Amino acid sequence: MEDSKNIKPKVFYLDDDEINLAILEANLEEYYEILSFSDPNKGIDYLKNNEVDVILTDQIMPVMDGIEFLQAIKDIQPKVARILLTGVVNQEVMIQAINKVNIYRFHEKSDDYDGLKFDIDSAYQMVKTLREKDFYYKELQETSEKLKIISDNVPAQIIHTDMDGNILEINQDSSALTVNSVGGNISAFLPEDELQKFLKTMTEVSETKKSHNIITRAFNFYENFQWFSTVIGPLHSKNEQSGFLMVSQDITDRVNHEEKIMSAVIEAEDRQKSKIARDIHDGLQQTLTISLMNFESLDENSIQITEKEFEKFRNGVRFLRKGLQETRSIAYELIPKSVEDFGFVETLKELIDELNSSIDDTEFNFYTNLEQRIEDLNIEYNLFRITQESLNNIIKYAEASEVFVQLTYHDNILQLTIEDNGKGFDVDEKLNSDRSFGLFNMHKRTESLSGRMTIESKEGTLIFVEIPLKKKDKSSDIESK
């Protein structure tokens, strides 16, 4: 019988009778490649160097009988089917053949070559199946060894979970998970505020049948400020998803580097704005103020001009006052000098008072538990910009009657909350819009400080900003009540 590659199975036939060899070959050479031998020693030498599929051997032979021959080649050709040909099936011979050489089949000599062909075909299929099994098992072992080498040396943690997130395997320890975490659920090792985002990503992986990447903070983020990038992919068994494969990498150094660059850019921009604001305050505003004082010091009765010319004079003074006010507003919008001089909290209090006095339909409230200003001026600048942008958006779009701003400090974490009872907006749509430059800048300023920002909006809007501060000593400049 020919296999799928049109290669005939190799059948080794040993018989001391040359006539038997010739007759068998004549009847079966159409189906098999017959390798005939009358000398068992020559047959053994051939089998030492050539693999065959099925061995046929006569039992009764003068030099060595069939069982002795099969014993001699047992270790030479271990994965081969053995068929013992015998004129009379003897029970003692059967027992010896089974115990000593693991015989596949006894076949009684006859002219029934169709029956012999059936036995050879069956033996060949058995050998072929066993060899394929061994081949794939060996391939699987080699693949497993390669994967183990990769998983043990790859600079990432590989996590295998079931559909519910229960951890089944971990390749190596990390600061977040260790091999001892096997048996626990992945949710137990995620910060509470990151968990919903992570579970949502797992659902998206199952629905789309595609891998997704997610960046999360470590469970003990506020102790070591670690970040992880995790690729979550589906694992399938019998065409059904059986779990998840997660490849998680510590990207803290990369994030810190990006934050430093981002922070440096923002600081440079703020320094430039501060310089322009100071130049306006110390230069242009002073010039305009002196000019206005000079004009206002004139006695109207002493000015010898026509009424029409005097009206132009009054308009000039009015526009001068307006220009002075506008330069103050521009300088304040750039960087309020009071942030540098008095700190974020005092500047925000002043801003809240100004809003309450100038806007009738909205009540602005502010609370903080900070008794002293924040030591890091960069944090103060960024917090002011975030708050300023949020309040401007509320005034322009929210139609709110109440606004609450809260700044609290606890366990080396600054938390800024800005909440209004306005009409709200679609957060996802706004963040994906080209016109959300203000929100984009708020996010970037927060990220530059290793912080996080979340926005919830439905009936009203809540903006929550959390900025971690590096622990100093007990005499920290920031103290909570």
Tab-separated table of C-alpha atoms in Angstrom:
chain	number	residue	atom	x	y	z
A	1	MET	CA	0.000	0.000	0.000
A	2	GLU	CA	1.378	3.423	-0.960
A	3	ASP	CA	1.215	6.293	1.481
A	4	SER	CA	0.051	9.866	0.802
A	5	LYS	CA	3.444	10.772	-0.683
A	6	ASN	CA	3.294	7.874	-3.175
A	7	ILE	CA	6.193	6.173	-1.427
A	8	LYS	CA	5.777	2.438	-1.019
A	9	PRO	CA	6.150	1.069	2.522
A	10	LYS	CA	9.389	-0.835	3.046
A	11	VAL	CA	8.777	-4.469	3.938
A	12	PHE	CA	11.799	-6.498	5.118
A	13	TYR	CA	11.354	-10.246	4.509
A	14	LEU	CA	13.648	-12.935	5.953
A	15	ASP	CA	13.260	-16.549	4.880
A	16	ASP	CA	15.884	-19.261	4.320
A	17	ASP	CA	13.862	-20.613	1.382
A	18	GLU	CA	14.687	-18.640	-1.795
A	19	ILE	CA	11.478	-19.883	-3.465
A	20	ASN	CA	9.336	-18.402	-0.670
A	21	LEU	CA	11.178	-15.096	-1.070
A	22	ALA	CA	10.555	-15.033	-4.810
A	23	ILE	CA	6.863	-15.992	-4.542
A	24	LEU	CA	6.103	-13.343	-1.881
A	25	GLU	CA	7.938	-10.672	-3.836
A	26	ALA	CA	6.050	-11.567	-7.028
A	27	ASN	CA	2.689	-11.269	-5.249
A	28	LEU	CA	3.313	-8.119	-3.216
A	29	GLU	CA	5.909	-6.019	-5.039
A	30	GLU	CA	3.106	-3.992	-6.616
A	31	TYR	CA	2.202	-2.639	-3.166
A	32	TYR	CA	5.444	-2.602	-1.232
A	33	GLU	CA	9.176	-2.202	-1.596
A	34	ILE	CA	10.220	-5.772	-0.745
A	35	LEU	CA	13.667	-6.188	0.838
A	36	SER	CA	14.395	-9.937	0.731
A	37	PHE	CA	17.115	-11.720	2.729
A	38	SER	CA	17.885	-15.395	3.242
A	39	ASP	CA	20.861	-14.841	5.583
A	40	PRO	CA	19.791	-13.416	8.984
A	41	ASN	CA	23.257	-11.913	9.671
A	42	LYS	CA	23.198	-9.971	6.390
A	43	GLY	CA	19.677	-8.916	7.255
A	44	ILE	CA	20.848	-7.601	10.655
A	45	ASP	CA	23.663	-5.656	9.002
A	46	TYR	CA	21.176	-4.081	6.590
A	47	LEU	CA	18.777	-3.117	9.375
A	48	LYS	CA	21.580	-1.435	11.298
A	49	ASN	CA	21.816	1.229	8.598
A	50	ASN	CA	18.355	1.283	6.994
A	51	GLU	CA	14.924	1.920	8.504
A	52	VAL	CA	12.045	-0.289	7.376
A	53	ASP	CA	8.343	-0.224	8.138
A	54	VAL	CA	7.363	-3.871	8.548
A	55	ILE	CA	9.506	-6.972	9.221
A	56	LEU	CA	8.349	-10.386	8.055
A	57	THR	CA	10.381	-13.343	9.233
A	58	ASP	CA	9.994	-17.062	8.966
A	59	GLN	CA	10.036	-18.798	12.336
A	60	ILE	CA	11.836	-22.023	11.526
A	61	MET	CA	15.280	-21.356	10.039
A	62	PRO	CA	18.626	-23.227	10.439
A	63	VAL	CA	20.969	-20.411	11.513
A	64	MET	CA	18.592	-18.670	13.926
A	65	ASP	CA	14.847	-18.909	14.256
A	66	GLY	CA	12.465	-16.005	13.766
A	67	ILE	CA	12.167	-15.099	17.455
A	68	GLU	CA	15.967	-15.098	17.873
A	69	PHE	CA	16.282	-12.854	14.831
A	70	LEU	CA	13.655	-10.414	16.147
A	71	GLN	CA	15.459	-10.351	19.480
A	72	ALA	CA	18.716	-9.471	17.701
A	73	ILE	CA	17.185	-6.453	15.934
A	74	LYS	CA	14.893	-5.375	18.776
A	75	ASP	CA	17.061	-2.384	19.759
A	76	ILE	CA	18.265	-1.735	16.219
A	77	GLN	CA	14.748	-1.149	14.853
A	78	PRO	CA	12.571	-0.466	17.917
A	79	LYS	CA	9.745	1.302	16.041
A	80	VAL	CA	8.820	-1.341	13.491
A	81	ALA	CA	5.947	-3.814	13.175
A	82	ARG	CA	6.951	-7.475	13.432
A	83	ILE	CA	5.029	-10.280	11.760
A	84	LEU	CA	6.087	-13.860	12.403
A	85	LEU	CA	5.404	-16.369	9.619
A	86	THR	CA	4.968	-19.959	10.714
A	87	GLY	CA	3.682	-23.145	9.201
A	88	VAL	CA	1.971	-24.192	12.445
A	89	VAL	CA	0.884	-21.777	15.156
A	90	ASN	CA	2.413	-23.207	18.322
A	91	GLN	CA	1.225	-21.930	21.713
A	92	GLU	CA	4.717	-22.003	23.193
A	93	VAL	CA	6.099	-20.048	20.236
A	94	MET	CA	3.283	-17.514	20.590
A	95	ILE	CA	4.083	-16.949	24.272
A	96	GLN	CA	7.811	-16.528	23.555
A	97	ALA	CA	7.124	-14.103	20.716
A	98	ILE	CA	4.806	-11.970	22.842
A	99	ASN	CA	7.096	-11.894	25.892
A	100	LYS	CA	10.436	-11.504	24.123
A	101	VAL	CA	9.921	-9.461	20.989
A	102	ASN	CA	6.454	-7.864	21.260
A	103	ILE	CA	5.178	-9.500	18.087
A	104	TYR	CA	2.480	-7.612	16.191
A	105	ARG	CA	0.911	-10.560	14.364
A	106	PHE	CA	1.283	-14.287	13.746
A	107	HIS	CA	0.546	-15.244	10.164
A	108	GLU	CA	0.203	-18.807	9.085
A	109	LYS	CA	1.974	-19.567	5.821
A	110	SER	CA	-0.445	-20.118	2.964
A	111	ASP	CA	-1.277	-18.939	-0.534
A	112	ASP	CA	-3.620	-16.314	0.891
A	113	TYR	CA	-1.555	-13.261	0.006
A	114	ASP	CA	-4.604	-11.024	0.338
A	115	GLY	CA	-4.762	-11.977	4.010
A	116	LEU	CA	-1.022	-11.314	4.386
A	117	LYS	CA	-1.438	-7.990	2.608
A	118	PHE	CA	-4.191	-7.085	5.058
A	119	ASP	CA	-1.882	-7.886	8.018
A	120	ILE	CA	0.985	-5.890	6.478
A	121	ASP	CA	-1.302	-2.898	5.787
A	122	SER	CA	-2.611	-2.964	9.360
A	123	ALA	CA	0.919	-3.238	10.757
A	124	TYR	CA	2.126	-0.381	8.575
A	125	GLN	CA	-0.743	1.890	9.662
A	126	MET	CA	0.091	1.148	13.300
A	127	VAL	CA	3.774	1.955	12.766
A	128	LYS	CA	2.943	5.089	10.786
A	129	THR	CA	0.621	6.325	13.543
A	130	LEU	CA	3.203	5.637	16.255
A	131	ARG	CA	5.953	7.382	14.312
A	132	GLU	CA	3.746	10.409	13.635
A	133	LYS	CA	2.866	10.516	17.303
A	134	ASP	CA	6.527	10.354	18.265
A	135	PHE	CA	7.384	12.994	15.652
A	136	TYR	CA	4.765	15.456	16.870
A	137	TYR	CA	5.576	14.696	20.486
A	138	LYS	CA	9.235	15.427	19.786
A	139	GLU	CA	8.271	18.632	17.964
A	140	LEU	CA	6.050	19.596	20.871
A	141	GLN	CA	8.879	18.938	23.322
A	142	GLU	CA	11.298	20.999	21.248
A	143	THR	CA	8.737	23.812	20.952
A	144	SER	CA	8.070	23.662	24.693
A	145	GLU	CA	11.790	23.815	25.423
A	146	LYS	CA	12.196	26.782	23.083
A	147	LEU	CA	9.221	28.553	24.643
A	148	LYS	CA	10.594	27.848	28.115
A	149	ILE	CA	13.964	29.315	27.162
A	150	ILE	CA	12.208	32.359	25.694
A	151	SER	CA	9.820	32.784	28.629
A	152	ASP	CA	12.635	32.408	31.172
A	153	ASN	CA	14.840	34.963	29.444
A	154	VAL	CA	12.416	37.423	27.857
A	155	PRO	CA	12.390	40.754	29.749
A	156	ALA	CA	8.680	40.429	30.401
A	157	GLN	CA	6.306	38.487	32.591
A	158	ILE	CA	4.061	35.979	30.818
A	159	ILE	CA	0.806	35.208	32.619
A	160	HIS	CA	-1.711	32.513	31.671
A	161	THR	CA	-5.212	32.898	33.115
A	162	ASP	CA	-8.566	31.242	32.613
A	163	MET	CA	-11.624	33.129	31.378
A	164	ASP	CA	-12.325	34.523	34.858
A	165	GLY	CA	-8.798	35.876	35.284
A	166	ASN	CA	-7.624	33.136	37.654
A	167	ILE	CA	-3.859	32.770	37.266
A	168	LEU	CA	-2.775	29.346	35.966
A	169	GLU	CA	0.879	29.937	35.053
A	170	ILE	CA	3.557	32.607	35.457
A	171	ASN	CA	6.989	32.378	33.861
A	172	GLN	CA	8.938	34.538	36.305
A	173	ASP	CA	8.657	36.877	39.265
A	174	SER	CA	8.096	40.615	39.002
A	175	SER	CA	7.475	43.345	41.526
A	176	ALA	CA	3.742	42.963	40.890
A	177	LEU	CA	3.277	39.190	40.550
A	178	THR	CA	5.367	36.175	41.526
A	179	VAL	CA	5.135	32.485	40.715
A	180	ASN	CA	3.488	32.141	44.115
A	181	SER	CA	0.580	34.190	42.748
A	182	VAL	CA	-0.609	31.151	40.763
A	183	GLY	CA	-4.116	30.300	41.935
A	184	GLY	CA	-5.025	33.892	42.701
A	185	ASN	CA	-7.100	36.174	40.504
A	186	ILE	CA	-5.484	38.869	38.396
A	187	SER	CA	-7.896	41.427	39.866
A	188	ALA	CA	-6.321	41.002	43.305
A	189	PHE	CA	-3.047	42.418	41.998
A	190	LEU	CA	-4.425	45.534	40.299
A	191	PRO	CA	-5.080	48.942	41.860
A	192	GLU	CA	-8.776	49.452	42.390
A	193	ASP	CA	-8.915	52.428	40.037
A	194	GLU	CA	-7.214	50.410	37.249
A	195	LEU	CA	-9.303	47.242	37.643
A	196	GLN	CA	-12.367	48.320	35.636
A	197	LYS	CA	-10.167	49.451	32.753
A	198	PHE	CA	-8.311	46.107	32.811
A	199	LEU	CA	-11.509	44.029	32.936
A	200	LYS	CA	-12.967	46.092	30.087
A	201	THR	CA	-9.903	45.303	27.989
A	202	MET	CA	-10.253	41.563	28.721
A	203	THR	CA	-13.870	41.749	27.510
A	204	GLU	CA	-12.768	43.530	24.319
A	205	VAL	CA	-10.183	40.789	23.700
A	206	SER	CA	-12.886	38.104	23.967
A	207	GLU	CA	-15.311	40.020	21.730
A	208	THR	CA	-12.826	40.953	19.010
A	209	LYS	CA	-10.674	37.790	19.285
A	210	LYS	CA	-7.674	40.099	18.960
A	211	SER	CA	-4.894	41.161	21.302
A	212	HIS	CA	-5.138	44.527	23.051
A	213	ASN	CA	-2.530	46.570	24.890
A	214	ILE	CA	-3.177	48.353	28.159
A	215	ILE	CA	-0.933	50.490	30.386
A	216	THR	CA	-1.578	50.322	34.118
A	217	ARG	CA	0.056	51.382	37.327
A	218	ALA	CA	1.455	48.851	39.772
A	219	PHE	CA	-0.537	47.895	42.836
A	220	ASN	CA	1.871	49.735	45.123
A	221	PHE	CA	2.251	52.641	42.703
A	222	TYR	CA	2.523	55.347	45.341
A	223	GLU	CA	5.456	53.555	46.941
A	224	ASN	CA	7.588	52.949	43.853
A	225	PHE	CA	5.765	54.723	40.962
A	226	GLN	CA	5.854	51.693	38.677
A	227	TRP	CA	4.073	51.367	35.316
A	228	PHE	CA	3.359	48.204	33.312
A	229	SER	CA	2.441	47.685	29.664
A	230	THR	CA	0.422	44.498	29.187
A	231	VAL	CA	-0.599	42.844	25.930
A	232	ILE	CA	-3.672	40.671	26.523
A	233	GLY	CA	-4.438	37.981	23.944
A	234	PRO	CA	-7.031	35.184	23.697
A	235	LEU	CA	-6.099	31.507	24.141
A	236	HIS	CA	-8.235	28.933	22.325
A	237	SER	CA	-8.911	25.249	22.793
A	238	LYS	CA	-11.124	23.289	20.367
A	239	ASN	CA	-12.137	26.546	18.615
A	240	GLU	CA	-13.353	28.106	21.867
A	241	GLN	CA	-11.554	30.647	24.000
A	242	SER	CA	-10.221	28.952	27.099
A	243	GLY	CA	-8.368	31.834	28.712
A	244	PHE	CA	-5.960	34.733	28.274
A	245	LEU	CA	-2.235	35.055	27.674
A	246	MET	CA	-0.809	38.273	29.098
A	247	VAL	CA	2.667	39.598	28.375
A	248	SER	CA	3.454	42.300	30.912
A	249	GLN	CA	6.528	44.515	30.806
A	250	ASP	CA	7.803	47.063	33.318
A	251	ILE	CA	7.907	50.377	31.426
A	252	THR	CA	8.619	52.582	34.424
A	253	ASP	CA	11.923	53.863	33.049
A	254	ARG	CA	10.330	54.684	29.710
A	255	VAL	CA	7.397	56.489	31.321
A	256	ASN	CA	9.719	58.407	33.644
A	257	HIS	CA	11.828	59.456	30.656
A	258	GLU	CA	8.730	60.577	28.743
A	259	GLU	CA	7.463	62.429	31.813
A	260	LYS	CA	10.784	64.234	32.194
A	261	ILE	CA	10.685	65.332	28.571
A	262	MET	CA	7.043	66.373	28.836
A	263	SER	CA	7.658	68.158	32.118
A	264	ALA	CA	10.686	69.951	30.678
A	265	VAL	CA	8.656	71.157	27.681
A	266	ILE	CA	5.796	72.371	29.878
A	267	GLU	CA	8.208	74.027	32.313
A	268	ALA	CA	9.953	75.782	29.422
A	269	GLU	CA	6.613	77.024	28.118
A	270	ASP	CA	5.586	78.235	31.570
A	271	ARG	CA	8.934	79.958	32.096
A	272	GLN	CA	8.510	81.750	28.792
A	273	LYS	CA	4.939	82.727	29.686
A	274	SER	CA	6.137	83.868	33.101
A	275	LYS	CA	8.831	86.018	31.489
A	276	ILE	CA	6.314	87.592	29.107
A	277	ALA	CA	3.853	88.153	31.965
A	278	ARG	CA	6.581	89.752	34.101
A	279	ASP	CA	7.691	91.939	31.189
A	280	ILE	CA	4.102	93.080	30.716
A	281	HIS	CA	3.679	93.689	34.436
A	282	ASP	CA	6.988	95.426	35.027
A	283	GLY	CA	7.227	97.165	31.666
A	284	LEU	CA	4.108	97.808	29.637
A	285	GLN	CA	1.735	98.038	32.596
A	286	GLN	CA	4.007	100.500	34.371
A	287	THR	CA	4.240	102.639	31.231
A	288	LEU	CA	0.493	102.608	30.737
A	289	THR	CA	-0.139	103.329	34.424
A	290	ILE	CA	2.195	106.349	34.415
A	291	SER	CA	0.587	107.596	31.199
A	292	LEU	CA	-2.890	107.248	32.686
A	293	MET	CA	-1.845	108.991	35.911
A	294	ASN	CA	-0.459	111.902	33.908
A	295	PHE	CA	-3.604	112.275	31.848
A	296	GLU	CA	-5.869	111.964	34.918
A	297	SER	CA	-3.848	114.619	36.764
A	298	LEU	CA	-4.839	117.258	34.203
A	299	ASP	CA	-7.490	119.746	35.214
A	300	GLU	CA	-10.234	119.641	32.635
A	301	ASN	CA	-10.883	123.373	33.074
A	302	SER	CA	-7.276	124.196	32.267
A	303	ILE	CA	-7.299	122.400	28.953
A	304	GLN	CA	-7.853	124.953	26.175
A	305	ILE	CA	-9.383	122.760	23.463
A	306	THR	CA	-12.707	122.511	21.721
A	307	GLU	CA	-15.505	120.302	23.001
A	308	LYS	CA	-14.944	117.920	20.113
A	309	GLU	CA	-11.242	117.679	20.879
A	310	PHE	CA	-12.007	117.254	24.574
A	311	GLU	CA	-14.276	114.292	23.760
A	312	LYS	CA	-11.378	112.689	21.940
A	313	PHE	CA	-9.231	113.277	25.013
A	314	ARG	CA	-11.784	111.555	27.264
A	315	ASN	CA	-12.016	108.624	24.814
A	316	GLY	CA	-8.240	108.331	24.827
A	317	VAL	CA	-8.185	108.146	28.622
A	318	ARG	CA	-10.983	105.565	28.583
A	319	PHE	CA	-9.187	103.381	26.062
A	320	LEU	CA	-5.976	103.763	28.027
A	321	ARG	CA	-7.742	102.415	31.128
A	322	LYS	CA	-9.167	99.591	29.029
A	323	GLY	CA	-5.748	98.780	27.590
A	324	LEU	CA	-4.261	98.703	31.085
A	325	GLN	CA	-6.982	96.323	32.230
A	326	GLU	CA	-6.451	94.086	29.204
A	327	THR	CA	-2.700	93.881	29.792
A	328	ARG	CA	-3.393	92.818	33.360
A	329	SER	CA	-5.769	90.129	32.101
A	330	ILE	CA	-3.237	88.929	29.516
A	331	ALA	CA	-0.473	88.749	32.119
A	332	TYR	CA	-2.800	86.878	34.477
A	333	GLU	CA	-3.805	84.420	31.748
A	334	LEU	CA	-0.159	83.748	30.904
A	335	ILE	CA	1.009	83.048	34.438
A	336	PRO	CA	-0.489	84.835	37.441
A	337	LYS	CA	2.381	86.419	39.275
A	338	SER	CA	0.630	85.565	42.515
A	339	VAL	CA	1.202	81.820	41.871
A	340	GLU	CA	4.917	82.428	42.098
A	341	ASP	CA	4.646	84.978	44.889
A	342	PHE	CA	1.938	83.468	47.091
A	343	GLY	CA	1.315	79.938	45.815
A	344	PHE	CA	-1.477	78.051	44.088
A	345	VAL	CA	-3.913	77.991	47.014
A	346	GLU	CA	-3.904	81.750	47.629
A	347	THR	CA	-4.130	82.466	43.905
A	348	LEU	CA	-7.048	80.068	43.549
A	349	LYS	CA	-8.848	81.691	46.493
A	350	GLU	CA	-8.410	85.049	44.813
A	351	LEU	CA	-9.703	83.649	41.519
A	352	ILE	CA	-12.764	82.112	43.225
A	353	ASP	CA	-13.557	85.463	44.898
A	354	GLU	CA	-13.267	87.264	41.561
A	355	LEU	CA	-15.572	84.768	39.848
A	356	ASN	CA	-18.190	85.064	42.609
A	357	SER	CA	-18.128	88.857	42.352
A	358	SER	CA	-18.292	88.961	38.550
A	359	ILE	CA	-20.628	86.033	37.688
A	360	ASP	CA	-24.155	86.249	39.094
A	361	ASP	CA	-25.681	82.927	38.020
A	362	THR	CA	-22.997	80.604	39.368
A	363	GLU	CA	-21.763	80.105	42.925
A	364	PHE	CA	-18.112	79.036	43.233
A	365	ASN	CA	-16.890	77.203	46.363
A	366	PHE	CA	-13.391	76.212	47.412
A	367	TYR	CA	-12.061	73.981	50.175
A	368	THR	CA	-8.534	72.824	51.049
A	369	ASN	CA	-6.835	71.177	54.000
A	370	LEU	CA	-3.406	72.591	53.093
A	371	GLU	CA	-2.030	75.048	55.613
A	372	GLN	CA	1.129	75.900	53.691
A	373	ARG	CA	1.864	76.305	50.012
A	374	ILE	CA	3.133	73.481	47.829
A	375	GLU	CA	6.914	73.493	47.741
A	376	ASP	CA	7.272	72.508	44.070
A	377	LEU	CA	6.470	75.574	41.945
A	378	ASN	CA	6.125	73.377	38.844
A	379	ILE	CA	3.274	71.478	40.512
A	380	GLU	CA	1.640	74.766	41.524
A	381	TYR	CA	1.820	76.130	37.987
A	382	ASN	CA	0.353	72.941	36.512
A	383	LEU	CA	-2.426	72.707	39.087
A	384	PHE	CA	-3.366	76.305	38.409
A	385	ARG	CA	-3.449	75.727	34.643
A	386	ILE	CA	-5.613	72.617	35.076
A	387	THR	CA	-7.997	74.448	37.420
A	388	GLN	CA	-8.088	77.551	35.247
A	389	GLU	CA	-8.939	75.530	32.113
A	390	SER	CA	-11.642	73.577	33.977
A	391	LEU	CA	-13.293	76.724	35.380
A	392	ASN	CA	-13.175	78.453	31.981
A	393	ASN	CA	-14.932	75.453	30.415
A	394	ILE	CA	-17.575	75.498	33.148
A	395	ILE	CA	-18.222	79.226	32.635
A	396	LYS	CA	-18.439	78.862	28.832
A	397	TYR	CA	-20.375	75.620	28.424
A	398	ALA	CA	-21.711	74.004	31.609
A	399	GLU	CA	-24.608	76.359	32.537
A	400	ALA	CA	-23.981	75.344	36.133
A	401	SER	CA	-25.419	77.044	39.205
A	402	GLU	CA	-22.859	75.579	41.631
A	403	VAL	CA	-19.183	74.732	41.340
A	404	PHE	CA	-17.080	73.022	44.008
A	405	VAL	CA	-13.281	73.047	43.911
A	406	GLN	CA	-11.429	70.961	46.483
A	407	LEU	CA	-7.714	70.464	47.034
A	408	THR	CA	-6.655	67.955	49.680
A	409	TYR	CA	-3.361	66.463	50.764
A	410	HIS	CA	-3.054	63.033	52.371
A	411	ASP	CA	-0.295	60.397	52.475
A	412	ASN	CA	1.906	62.362	50.061
A	413	ILE	CA	-0.881	62.596	47.475
A	414	LEU	CA	-2.476	65.814	46.236
A	415	GLN	CA	-6.056	65.401	45.094
A	416	LEU	CA	-7.789	68.125	43.095
A	417	THR	CA	-11.536	67.768	42.534
A	418	ILE	CA	-13.561	70.133	40.350
A	419	GLU	CA	-17.286	69.399	40.273
A	420	ASP	CA	-20.248	71.239	38.771
A	421	ASN	CA	-23.998	70.616	38.442
A	422	GLY	CA	-24.126	71.700	34.794
A	423	LYS	CA	-25.436	69.926	31.712
A	424	GLY	CA	-22.381	67.704	31.256
A	425	PHE	CA	-20.902	66.382	28.005
A	426	ASP	CA	-19.843	63.187	26.202
A	427	VAL	CA	-16.343	62.591	27.592
A	428	ASP	CA	-15.199	60.035	24.981
A	429	GLU	CA	-16.435	62.172	22.092
A	430	LYS	CA	-14.755	65.258	23.518
A	431	LEU	CA	-11.423	63.542	24.138
A	432	ASN	CA	-11.388	62.145	20.600
A	433	SER	CA	-12.294	65.491	19.083
A	434	ASP	CA	-9.761	67.766	17.412
A	435	ARG	CA	-11.262	70.641	19.393
A	436	SER	CA	-10.436	69.234	22.845
A	437	PHE	CA	-7.045	70.934	23.039
A	438	GLY	CA	-7.760	72.211	26.548
A	439	LEU	CA	-8.589	68.748	27.916
A	440	PHE	CA	-5.557	67.324	26.110
A	441	ASN	CA	-3.283	69.865	27.817
A	442	MET	CA	-4.861	69.104	31.189
A	443	HIS	CA	-4.083	65.402	30.714
A	444	LYS	CA	-0.521	66.116	29.595
A	445	ARG	CA	0.143	68.407	32.553
A	446	THR	CA	-1.158	65.712	34.907
A	447	GLU	CA	0.918	62.973	33.282
A	448	SER	CA	4.038	65.130	33.413
A	449	LEU	CA	3.716	64.971	37.207
A	450	SER	CA	3.265	61.141	37.327
A	451	GLY	CA	-0.371	61.775	38.130
A	452	ARG	CA	-3.666	60.621	36.728
A	453	MET	CA	-6.767	62.478	35.656
A	454	THR	CA	-10.282	61.087	35.309
A	455	ILE	CA	-13.374	62.830	33.976
A	456	GLU	CA	-16.951	61.743	34.644
A	457	SER	CA	-19.811	63.637	33.066
A	458	LYS	CA	-23.517	62.955	32.873
A	459	GLU	CA	-25.713	65.214	34.965
A	460	GLY	CA	-22.902	67.533	35.902
A	461	THR	CA	-19.179	66.954	35.537
A	462	LEU	CA	-16.507	65.675	37.902
A	463	ILE	CA	-12.810	66.181	37.162
A	464	PHE	CA	-10.467	64.337	39.482
A	465	VAL	CA	-6.710	64.897	39.434
A	466	GLU	CA	-4.312	62.964	41.635
A	467	ILE	CA	-0.671	64.015	41.931
A	468	PRO	CA	1.740	61.832	43.946
A	469	LEU	CA	4.532	63.598	45.799
A	470	LYS	CA	7.826	61.953	46.560
A	471	LYS	CA	8.231	61.266	50.230
A	472	LYS	CA	10.714	63.527	51.910
A	473	ASP	CA	11.301	63.624	55.622
A	474	LYS	CA	9.051	64.311	58.547
A	475	SER	CA	9.564	68.027	58.194
A	476	SER	CA	7.816	68.179	54.798
A	477	ASP	CA	6.777	71.642	53.710
A	478	ILE	CA	3.250	70.419	53.094
A	479	GLU	CA	1.221	69.518	56.128
A	480	SER	CA	-2.417	68.526	56.315
A	481	LYS	CA	-4.665	69.628	59.078
